[in-house]
PDB file of C-alpha atoms and ligand atoms in Angstrom:
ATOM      1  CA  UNK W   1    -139.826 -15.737 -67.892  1.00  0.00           C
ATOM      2  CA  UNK W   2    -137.435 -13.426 -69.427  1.00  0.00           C
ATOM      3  CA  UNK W   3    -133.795 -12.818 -69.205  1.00  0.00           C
ATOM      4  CA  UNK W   4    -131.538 -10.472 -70.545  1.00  0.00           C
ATOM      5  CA  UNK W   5    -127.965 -10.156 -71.136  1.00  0.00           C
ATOM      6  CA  UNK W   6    -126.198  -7.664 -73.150  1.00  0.00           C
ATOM      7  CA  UNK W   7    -122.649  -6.024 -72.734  1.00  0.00           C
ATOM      8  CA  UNK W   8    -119.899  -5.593 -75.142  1.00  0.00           C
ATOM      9  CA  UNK W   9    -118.608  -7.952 -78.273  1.00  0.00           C
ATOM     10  CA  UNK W  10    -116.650 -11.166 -76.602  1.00  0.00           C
ATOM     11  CA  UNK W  11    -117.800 -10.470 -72.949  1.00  0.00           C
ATOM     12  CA  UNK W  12    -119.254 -14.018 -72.732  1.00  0.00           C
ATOM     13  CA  UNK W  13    -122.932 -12.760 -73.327  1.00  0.00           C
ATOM     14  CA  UNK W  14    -123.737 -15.643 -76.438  1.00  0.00           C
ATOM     15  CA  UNK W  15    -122.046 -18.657 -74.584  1.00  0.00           C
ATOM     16  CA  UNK W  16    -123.471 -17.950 -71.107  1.00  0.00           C
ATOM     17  CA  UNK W  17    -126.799 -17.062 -72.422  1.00  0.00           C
ATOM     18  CA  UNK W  18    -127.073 -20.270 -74.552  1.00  0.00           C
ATOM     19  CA  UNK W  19    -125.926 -22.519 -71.407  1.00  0.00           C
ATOM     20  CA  UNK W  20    -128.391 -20.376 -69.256  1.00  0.00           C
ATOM     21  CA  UNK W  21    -131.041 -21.189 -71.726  1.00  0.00           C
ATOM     22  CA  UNK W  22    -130.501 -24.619 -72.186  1.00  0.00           C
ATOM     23  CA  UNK W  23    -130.153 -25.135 -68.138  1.00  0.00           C
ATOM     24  CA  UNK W  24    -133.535 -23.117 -67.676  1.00  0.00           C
ATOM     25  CA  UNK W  25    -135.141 -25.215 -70.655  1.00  0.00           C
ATOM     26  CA  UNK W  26    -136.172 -22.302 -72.430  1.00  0.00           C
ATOM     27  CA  UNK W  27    -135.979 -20.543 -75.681  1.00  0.00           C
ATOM     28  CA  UNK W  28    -132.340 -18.858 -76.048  1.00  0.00           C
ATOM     29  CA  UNK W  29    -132.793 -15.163 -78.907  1.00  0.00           C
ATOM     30  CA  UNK W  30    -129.389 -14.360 -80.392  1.00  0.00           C
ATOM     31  CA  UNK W  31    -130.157 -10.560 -81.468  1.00  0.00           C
ATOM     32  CA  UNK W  32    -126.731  -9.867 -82.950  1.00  0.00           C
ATOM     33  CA  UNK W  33    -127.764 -12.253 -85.478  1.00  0.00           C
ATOM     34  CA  UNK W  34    -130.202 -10.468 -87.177  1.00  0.00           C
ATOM     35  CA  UNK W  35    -127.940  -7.567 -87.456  1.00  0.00           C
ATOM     36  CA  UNK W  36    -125.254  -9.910 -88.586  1.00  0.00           C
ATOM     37  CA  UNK W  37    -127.811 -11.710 -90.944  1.00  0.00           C
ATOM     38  CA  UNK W  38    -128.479  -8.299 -92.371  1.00  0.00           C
ATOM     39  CA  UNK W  39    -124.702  -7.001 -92.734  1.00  0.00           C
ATOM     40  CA  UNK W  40    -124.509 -10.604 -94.707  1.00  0.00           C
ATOM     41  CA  UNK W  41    -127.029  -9.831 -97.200  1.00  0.00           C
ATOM     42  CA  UNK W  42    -125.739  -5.684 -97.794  1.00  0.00           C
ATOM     43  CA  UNK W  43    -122.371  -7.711 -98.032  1.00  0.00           C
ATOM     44  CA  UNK W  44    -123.897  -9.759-100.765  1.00  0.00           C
ATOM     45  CA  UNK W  45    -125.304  -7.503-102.907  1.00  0.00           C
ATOM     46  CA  UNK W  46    -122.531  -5.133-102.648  1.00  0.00           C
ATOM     47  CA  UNK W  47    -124.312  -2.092-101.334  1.00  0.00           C
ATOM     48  CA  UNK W  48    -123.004   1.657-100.166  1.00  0.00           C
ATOM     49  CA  UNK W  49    -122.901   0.567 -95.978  1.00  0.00           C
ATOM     50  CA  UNK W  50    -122.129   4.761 -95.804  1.00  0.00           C
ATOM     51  CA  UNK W  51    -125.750   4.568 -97.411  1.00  0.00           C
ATOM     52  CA  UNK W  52    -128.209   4.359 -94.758  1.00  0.00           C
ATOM     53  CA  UNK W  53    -131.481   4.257 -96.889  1.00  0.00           C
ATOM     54  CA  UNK W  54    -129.793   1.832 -98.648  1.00  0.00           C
ATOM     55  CA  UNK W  55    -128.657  -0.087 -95.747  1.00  0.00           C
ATOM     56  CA  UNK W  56    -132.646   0.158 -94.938  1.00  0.00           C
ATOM     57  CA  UNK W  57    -133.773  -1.157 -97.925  1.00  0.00           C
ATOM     58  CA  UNK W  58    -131.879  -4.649 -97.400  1.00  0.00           C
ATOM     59  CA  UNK W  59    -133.576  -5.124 -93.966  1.00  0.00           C
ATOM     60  CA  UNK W  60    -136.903  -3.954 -95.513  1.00  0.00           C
ATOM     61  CA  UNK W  61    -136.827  -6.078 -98.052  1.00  0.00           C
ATOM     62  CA  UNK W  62    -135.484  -9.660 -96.794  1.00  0.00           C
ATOM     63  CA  UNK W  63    -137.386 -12.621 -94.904  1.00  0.00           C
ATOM     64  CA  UNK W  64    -135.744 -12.563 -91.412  1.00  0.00           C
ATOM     65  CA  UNK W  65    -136.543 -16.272 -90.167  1.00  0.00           C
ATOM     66  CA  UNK W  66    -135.888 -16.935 -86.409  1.00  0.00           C
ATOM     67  CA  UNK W  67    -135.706 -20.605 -85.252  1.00  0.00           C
ATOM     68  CA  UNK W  68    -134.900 -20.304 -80.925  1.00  0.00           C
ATOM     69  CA  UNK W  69    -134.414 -23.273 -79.288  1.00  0.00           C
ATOM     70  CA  UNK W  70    -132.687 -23.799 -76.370  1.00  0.00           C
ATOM     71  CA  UNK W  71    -128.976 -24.501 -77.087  1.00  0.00           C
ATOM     72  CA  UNK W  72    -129.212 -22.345 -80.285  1.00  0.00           C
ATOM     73  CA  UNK W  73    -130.620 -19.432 -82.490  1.00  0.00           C
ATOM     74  CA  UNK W  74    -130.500 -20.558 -86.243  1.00  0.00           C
ATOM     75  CA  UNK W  75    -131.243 -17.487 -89.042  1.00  0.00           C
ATOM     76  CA  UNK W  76    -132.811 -17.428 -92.376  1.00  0.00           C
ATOM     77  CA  UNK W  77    -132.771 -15.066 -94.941  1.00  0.00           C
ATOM     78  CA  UNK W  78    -134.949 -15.726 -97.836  1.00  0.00           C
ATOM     79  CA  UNK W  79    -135.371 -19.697 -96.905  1.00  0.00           C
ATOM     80  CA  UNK W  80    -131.372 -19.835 -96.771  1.00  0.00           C
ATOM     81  CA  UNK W  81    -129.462 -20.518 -93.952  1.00  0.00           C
ATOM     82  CA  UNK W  82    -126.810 -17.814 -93.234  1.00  0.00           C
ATOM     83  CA  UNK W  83    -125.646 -18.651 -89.319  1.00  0.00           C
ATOM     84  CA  UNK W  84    -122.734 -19.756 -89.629  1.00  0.00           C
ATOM     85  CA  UNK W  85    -121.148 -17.267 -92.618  1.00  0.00           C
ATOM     86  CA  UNK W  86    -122.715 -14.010 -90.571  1.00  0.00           C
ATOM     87  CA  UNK W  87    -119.964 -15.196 -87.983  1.00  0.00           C
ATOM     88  CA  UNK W  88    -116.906 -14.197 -90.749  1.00  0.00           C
ATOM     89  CA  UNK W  89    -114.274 -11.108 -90.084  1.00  0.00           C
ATOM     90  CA  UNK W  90    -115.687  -9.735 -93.351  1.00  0.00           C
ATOM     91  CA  UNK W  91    -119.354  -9.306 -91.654  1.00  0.00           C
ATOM     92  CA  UNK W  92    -117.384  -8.409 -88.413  1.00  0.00           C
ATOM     93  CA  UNK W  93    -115.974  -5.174 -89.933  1.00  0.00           C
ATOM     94  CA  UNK W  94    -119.000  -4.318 -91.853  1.00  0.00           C
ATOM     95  CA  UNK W  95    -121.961  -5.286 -89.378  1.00  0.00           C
ATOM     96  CA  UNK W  96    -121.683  -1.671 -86.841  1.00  0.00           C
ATOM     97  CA  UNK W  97    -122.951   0.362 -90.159  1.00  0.00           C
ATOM     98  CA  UNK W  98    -125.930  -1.596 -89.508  1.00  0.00           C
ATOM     99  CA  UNK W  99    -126.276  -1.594 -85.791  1.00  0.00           C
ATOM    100  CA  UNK W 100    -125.704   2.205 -86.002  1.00  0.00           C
ATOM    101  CA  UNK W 101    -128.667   2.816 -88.076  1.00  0.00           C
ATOM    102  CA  UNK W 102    -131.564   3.808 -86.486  1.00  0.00           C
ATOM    103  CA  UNK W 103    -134.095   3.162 -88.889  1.00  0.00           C
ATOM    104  CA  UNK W 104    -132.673  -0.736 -88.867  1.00  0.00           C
ATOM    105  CA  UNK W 105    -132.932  -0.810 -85.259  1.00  0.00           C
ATOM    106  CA  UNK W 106    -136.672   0.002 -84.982  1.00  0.00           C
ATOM    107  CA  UNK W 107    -137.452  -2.526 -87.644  1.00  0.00           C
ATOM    108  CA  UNK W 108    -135.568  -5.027 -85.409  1.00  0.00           C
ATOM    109  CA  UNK W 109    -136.903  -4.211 -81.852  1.00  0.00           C
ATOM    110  CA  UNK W 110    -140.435  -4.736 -83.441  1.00  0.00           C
ATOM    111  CA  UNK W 111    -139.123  -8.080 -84.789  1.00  0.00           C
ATOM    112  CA  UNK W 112    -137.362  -9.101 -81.556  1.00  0.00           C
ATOM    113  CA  UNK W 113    -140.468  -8.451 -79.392  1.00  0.00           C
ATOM    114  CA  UNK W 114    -142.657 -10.250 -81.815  1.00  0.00           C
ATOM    115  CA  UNK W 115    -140.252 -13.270 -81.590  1.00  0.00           C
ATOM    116  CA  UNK W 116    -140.415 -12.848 -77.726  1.00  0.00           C
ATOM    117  CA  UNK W 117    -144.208 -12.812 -77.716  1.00  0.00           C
ATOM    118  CA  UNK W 118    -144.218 -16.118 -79.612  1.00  0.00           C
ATOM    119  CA  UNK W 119    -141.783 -17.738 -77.649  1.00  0.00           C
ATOM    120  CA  UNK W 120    -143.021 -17.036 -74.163  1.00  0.00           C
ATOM    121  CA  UNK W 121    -139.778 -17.413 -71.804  1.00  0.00           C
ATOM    122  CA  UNK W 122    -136.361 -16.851 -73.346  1.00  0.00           C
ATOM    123  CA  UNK W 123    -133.025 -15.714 -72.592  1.00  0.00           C
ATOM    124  CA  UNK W 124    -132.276 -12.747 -75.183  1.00  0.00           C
ATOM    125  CA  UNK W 125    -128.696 -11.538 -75.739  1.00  0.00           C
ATOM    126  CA  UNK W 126    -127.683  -8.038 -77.207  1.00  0.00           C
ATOM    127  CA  UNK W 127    -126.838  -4.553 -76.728  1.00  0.00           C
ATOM    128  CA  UNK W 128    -130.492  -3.029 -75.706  1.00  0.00           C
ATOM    129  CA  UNK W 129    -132.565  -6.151 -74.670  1.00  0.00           C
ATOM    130  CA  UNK W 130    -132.634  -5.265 -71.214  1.00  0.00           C
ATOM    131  CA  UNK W 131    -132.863  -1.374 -72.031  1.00  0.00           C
ATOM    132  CA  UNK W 132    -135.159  -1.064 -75.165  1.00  0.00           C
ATOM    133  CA  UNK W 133    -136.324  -4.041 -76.328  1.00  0.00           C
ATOM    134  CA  UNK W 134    -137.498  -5.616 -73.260  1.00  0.00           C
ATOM    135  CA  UNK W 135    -137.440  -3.260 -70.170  1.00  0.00           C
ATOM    136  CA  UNK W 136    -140.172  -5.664 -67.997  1.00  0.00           C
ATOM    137  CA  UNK W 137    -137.715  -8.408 -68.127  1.00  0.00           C
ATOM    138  CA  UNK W 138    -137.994 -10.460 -65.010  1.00  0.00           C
ATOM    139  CA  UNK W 139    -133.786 -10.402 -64.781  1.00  0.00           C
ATOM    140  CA  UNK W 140    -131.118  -8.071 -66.451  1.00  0.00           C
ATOM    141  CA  UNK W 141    -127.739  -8.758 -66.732  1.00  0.00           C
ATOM    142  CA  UNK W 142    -124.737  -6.922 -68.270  1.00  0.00           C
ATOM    143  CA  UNK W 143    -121.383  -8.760 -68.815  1.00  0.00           C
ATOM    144  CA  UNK W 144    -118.667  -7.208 -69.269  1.00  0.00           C
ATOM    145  CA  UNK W 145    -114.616  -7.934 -69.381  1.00  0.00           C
ATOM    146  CA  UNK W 146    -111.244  -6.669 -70.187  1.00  0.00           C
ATOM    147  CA  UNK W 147    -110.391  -5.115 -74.202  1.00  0.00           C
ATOM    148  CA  UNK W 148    -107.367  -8.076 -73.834  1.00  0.00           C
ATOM    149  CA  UNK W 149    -109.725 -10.907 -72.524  1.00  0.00           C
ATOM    150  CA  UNK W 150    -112.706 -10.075 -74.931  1.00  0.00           C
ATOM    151  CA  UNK W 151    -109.852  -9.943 -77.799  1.00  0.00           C
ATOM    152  CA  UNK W 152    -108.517 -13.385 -76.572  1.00  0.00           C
ATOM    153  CA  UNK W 153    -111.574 -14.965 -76.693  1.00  0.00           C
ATOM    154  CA  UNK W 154    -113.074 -13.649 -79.905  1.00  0.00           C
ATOM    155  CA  UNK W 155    -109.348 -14.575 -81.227  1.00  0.00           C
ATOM    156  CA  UNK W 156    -109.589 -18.103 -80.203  1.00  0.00           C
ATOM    157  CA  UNK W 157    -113.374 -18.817 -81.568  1.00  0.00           C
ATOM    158  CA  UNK W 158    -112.647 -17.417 -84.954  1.00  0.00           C
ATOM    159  CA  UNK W 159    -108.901 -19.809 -85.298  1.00  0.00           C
ATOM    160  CA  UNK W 160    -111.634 -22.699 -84.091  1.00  0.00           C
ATOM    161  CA  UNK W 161    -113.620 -21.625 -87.344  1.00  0.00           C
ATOM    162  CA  UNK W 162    -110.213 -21.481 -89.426  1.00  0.00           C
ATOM    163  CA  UNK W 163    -110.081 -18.221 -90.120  1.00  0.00           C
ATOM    164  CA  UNK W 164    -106.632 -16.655 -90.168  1.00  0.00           C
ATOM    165  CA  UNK W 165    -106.331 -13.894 -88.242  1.00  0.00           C
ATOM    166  CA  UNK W 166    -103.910 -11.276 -86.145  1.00  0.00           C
ATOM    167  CA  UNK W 167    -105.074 -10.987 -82.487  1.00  0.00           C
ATOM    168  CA  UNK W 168    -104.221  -6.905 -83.137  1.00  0.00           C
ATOM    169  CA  UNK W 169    -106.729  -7.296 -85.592  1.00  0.00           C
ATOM    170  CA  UNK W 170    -109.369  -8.482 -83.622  1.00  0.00           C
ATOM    171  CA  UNK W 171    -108.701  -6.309 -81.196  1.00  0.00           C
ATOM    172  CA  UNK W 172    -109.022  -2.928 -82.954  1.00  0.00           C
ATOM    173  CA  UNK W 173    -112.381  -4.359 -84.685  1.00  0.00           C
ATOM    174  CA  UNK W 174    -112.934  -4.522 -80.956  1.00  0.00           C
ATOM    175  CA  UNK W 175    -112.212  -1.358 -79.931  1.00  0.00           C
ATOM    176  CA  UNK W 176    -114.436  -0.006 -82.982  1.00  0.00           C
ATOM    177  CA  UNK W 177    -117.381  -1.536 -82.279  1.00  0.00           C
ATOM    178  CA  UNK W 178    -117.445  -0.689 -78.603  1.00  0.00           C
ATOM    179  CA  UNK W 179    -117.799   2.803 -79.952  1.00  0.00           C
ATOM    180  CA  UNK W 180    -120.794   2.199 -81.135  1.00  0.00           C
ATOM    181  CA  UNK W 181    -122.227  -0.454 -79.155  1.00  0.00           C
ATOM    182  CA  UNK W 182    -121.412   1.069 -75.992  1.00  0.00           C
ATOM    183  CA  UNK W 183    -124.085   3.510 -76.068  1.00  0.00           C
ATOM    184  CA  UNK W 184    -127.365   0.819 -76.331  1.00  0.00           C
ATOM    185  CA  UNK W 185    -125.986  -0.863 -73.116  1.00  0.00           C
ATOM    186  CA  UNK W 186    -124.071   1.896 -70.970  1.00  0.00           C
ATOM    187  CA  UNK W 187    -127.020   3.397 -69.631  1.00  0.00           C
ATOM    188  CA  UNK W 188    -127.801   0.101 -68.019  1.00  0.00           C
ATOM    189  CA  UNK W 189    -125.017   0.138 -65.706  1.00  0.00           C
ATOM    190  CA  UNK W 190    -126.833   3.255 -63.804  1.00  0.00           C
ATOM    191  CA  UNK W 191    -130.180   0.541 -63.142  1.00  0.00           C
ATOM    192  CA  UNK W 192    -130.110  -0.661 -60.138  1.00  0.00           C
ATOM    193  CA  UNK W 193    -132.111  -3.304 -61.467  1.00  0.00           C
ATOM    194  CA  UNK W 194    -129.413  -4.665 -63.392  1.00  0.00           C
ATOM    195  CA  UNK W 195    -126.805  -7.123 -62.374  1.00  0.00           C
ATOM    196  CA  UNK W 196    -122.802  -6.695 -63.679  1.00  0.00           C
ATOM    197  CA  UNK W 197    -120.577  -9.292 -63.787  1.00  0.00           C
ATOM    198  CA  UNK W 198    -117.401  -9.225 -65.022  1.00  0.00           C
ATOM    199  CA  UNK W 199    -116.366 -11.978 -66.378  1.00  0.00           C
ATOM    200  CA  UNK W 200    -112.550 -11.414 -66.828  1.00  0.00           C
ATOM    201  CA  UNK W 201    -111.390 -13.979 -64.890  1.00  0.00           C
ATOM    202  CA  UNK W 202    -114.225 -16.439 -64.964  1.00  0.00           C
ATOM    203  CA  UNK W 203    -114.884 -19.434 -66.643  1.00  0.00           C
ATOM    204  CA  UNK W 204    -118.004 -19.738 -68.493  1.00  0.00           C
ATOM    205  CA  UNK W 205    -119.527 -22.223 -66.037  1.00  0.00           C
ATOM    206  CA  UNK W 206    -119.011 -19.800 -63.451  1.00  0.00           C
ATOM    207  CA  UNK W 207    -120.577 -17.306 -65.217  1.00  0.00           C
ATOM    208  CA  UNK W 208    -123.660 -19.110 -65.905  1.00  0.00           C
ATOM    209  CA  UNK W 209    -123.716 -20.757 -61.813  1.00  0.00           C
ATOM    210  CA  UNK W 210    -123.677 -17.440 -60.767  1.00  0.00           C
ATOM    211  CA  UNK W 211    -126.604 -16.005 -63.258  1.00  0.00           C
ATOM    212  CA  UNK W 212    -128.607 -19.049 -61.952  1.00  0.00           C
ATOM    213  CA  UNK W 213    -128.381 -18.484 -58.672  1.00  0.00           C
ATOM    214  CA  UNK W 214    -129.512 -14.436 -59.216  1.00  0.00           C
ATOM    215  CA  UNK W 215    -132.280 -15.660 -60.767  1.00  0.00           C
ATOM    216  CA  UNK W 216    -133.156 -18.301 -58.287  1.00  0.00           C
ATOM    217  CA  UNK W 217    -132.546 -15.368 -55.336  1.00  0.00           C
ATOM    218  CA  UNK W 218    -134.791 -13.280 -57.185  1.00  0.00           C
ATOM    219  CA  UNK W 219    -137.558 -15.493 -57.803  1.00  0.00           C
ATOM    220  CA  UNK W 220    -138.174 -16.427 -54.191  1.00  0.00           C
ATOM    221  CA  UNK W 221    -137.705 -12.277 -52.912  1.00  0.00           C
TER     222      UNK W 221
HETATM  223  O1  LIG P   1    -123.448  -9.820 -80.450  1.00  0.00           O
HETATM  224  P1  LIG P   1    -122.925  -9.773 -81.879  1.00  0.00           P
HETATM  225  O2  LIG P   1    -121.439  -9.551 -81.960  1.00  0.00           O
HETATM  226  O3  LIG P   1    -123.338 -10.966 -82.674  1.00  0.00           O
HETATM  227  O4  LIG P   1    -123.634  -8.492 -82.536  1.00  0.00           O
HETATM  228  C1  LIG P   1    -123.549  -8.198 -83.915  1.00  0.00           C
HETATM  229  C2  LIG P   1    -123.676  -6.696 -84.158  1.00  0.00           C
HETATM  230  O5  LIG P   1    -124.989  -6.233 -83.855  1.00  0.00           O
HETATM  231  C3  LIG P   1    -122.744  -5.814 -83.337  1.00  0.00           C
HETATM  232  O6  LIG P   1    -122.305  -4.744 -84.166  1.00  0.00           O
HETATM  233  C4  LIG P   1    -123.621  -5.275 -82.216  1.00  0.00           C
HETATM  234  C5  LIG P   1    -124.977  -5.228 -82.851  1.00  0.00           C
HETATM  235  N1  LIG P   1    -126.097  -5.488 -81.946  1.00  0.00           N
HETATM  236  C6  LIG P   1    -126.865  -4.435 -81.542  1.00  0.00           C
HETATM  237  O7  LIG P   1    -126.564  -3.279 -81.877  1.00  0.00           O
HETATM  238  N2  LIG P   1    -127.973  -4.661 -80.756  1.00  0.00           N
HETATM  239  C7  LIG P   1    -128.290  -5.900 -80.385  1.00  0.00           C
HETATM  240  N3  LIG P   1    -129.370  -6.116 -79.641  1.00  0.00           N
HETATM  241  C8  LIG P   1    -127.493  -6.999 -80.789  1.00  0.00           C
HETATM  242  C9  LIG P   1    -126.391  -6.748 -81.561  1.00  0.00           C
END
């Protein structure tokens, strides 16, 4: 079985998708972490991000390790562990050069769908998993919620890591990225195949009751 959930930054996708996962007992894909992962590296080694071939050349060149289970999505790069520090502000305000370059984004939809084939059933979360990456997915859904409520949220999980932060921060690193993002999961929205919830006003558990019980209505159509 596969699911897929994409939408905008702080929409609820990576919570509700791990929960959905981990309810479903299957494999749960964070895709955002492999652009993170590579945004990490570039970060690292102090590269031109206005330099696309450059940009390029770090995804080219590093060991991209995937381990999906169902409550998590752990990355490697080169053996080392990076998922927690691809989740700082510093990657945050760097990591749309990447997403934006289309040469990176092949490399990583042949990745993703090589991870997919190995793992069987998942739940991916992204931008294009539903559009691109996986298009015969058995489910599609697209989150989405308010500028203020994504802000909130994102606002709240990054004081939790102790990072110190201005909410109008977050929210214009927001408003940025949904520039960019907004065009791999717009087109979506005109699918009637797809489902849209907003989350806004909904509580994660919500979110992820009503996912299940799309899925369950669709399996038995
Ligand atoms: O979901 P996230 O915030 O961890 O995503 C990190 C970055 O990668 C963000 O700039 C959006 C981008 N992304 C993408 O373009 N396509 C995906 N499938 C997943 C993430």
């Amino acid at each position: 079985m596969i699911v897929t959930i994409d939408g905008p930054a702080g929409s609820g996708k990576s919570t509700a998708a791990r929960k959905l996962a981990a309810r479903l007992e299957i494999a749960y894909l964070d895709t955002g972490a492999m652009y993170r992962a590579i945004a990490h590296e570039a970060l690292q080694r102090g590269i031109d991000f206005s330099n696309e071939q450059a940009v390029l050349e770090v995804a080219r060149s590093i060991r991209l390790e995937l381990d999906c289970g169902p409550t998590h999505t752990r990355v490697r790069v080169n053996g080392h562990d990076v998922s927690e520090v691809i989740r700082t502000m510093a990657v945050n305000a760097v990591m749309s050069q990447v997403a934006r370059n289309q040469a990176v984004r092949k490399l990583l939809v042949e990745d993703q769908r090589r991870v997919g084939e190995r793992l069987g059933s998942f739940v991916t979360e992204g931008r294009d998993q539903g559009s691109v990456v996986f298009p015969k997915a058995d489910i599609k859904f697209v989150l989405q919620a308010t500028l203020q409520r994504r802000s909130e949220r994102r606002y709240q999980e990054l004081a939790a890591d102790g990072e110190s932060v201005q909410i109008t921060e977050v929210m214009d690193n927001l408003a940025a990225r949904d520039q960019v993002d907004a065009k791999q999961w717009e087109p979506l929205l005109t699918s009637d195949a797809v489902i849209v919830i907003d989350t806004t006003q909904m509580t994660i558990i919500e979110v992820v009751d009503l996912m299940e019980e799309c899925l369950r209505a669709s399996l038995h159509r």
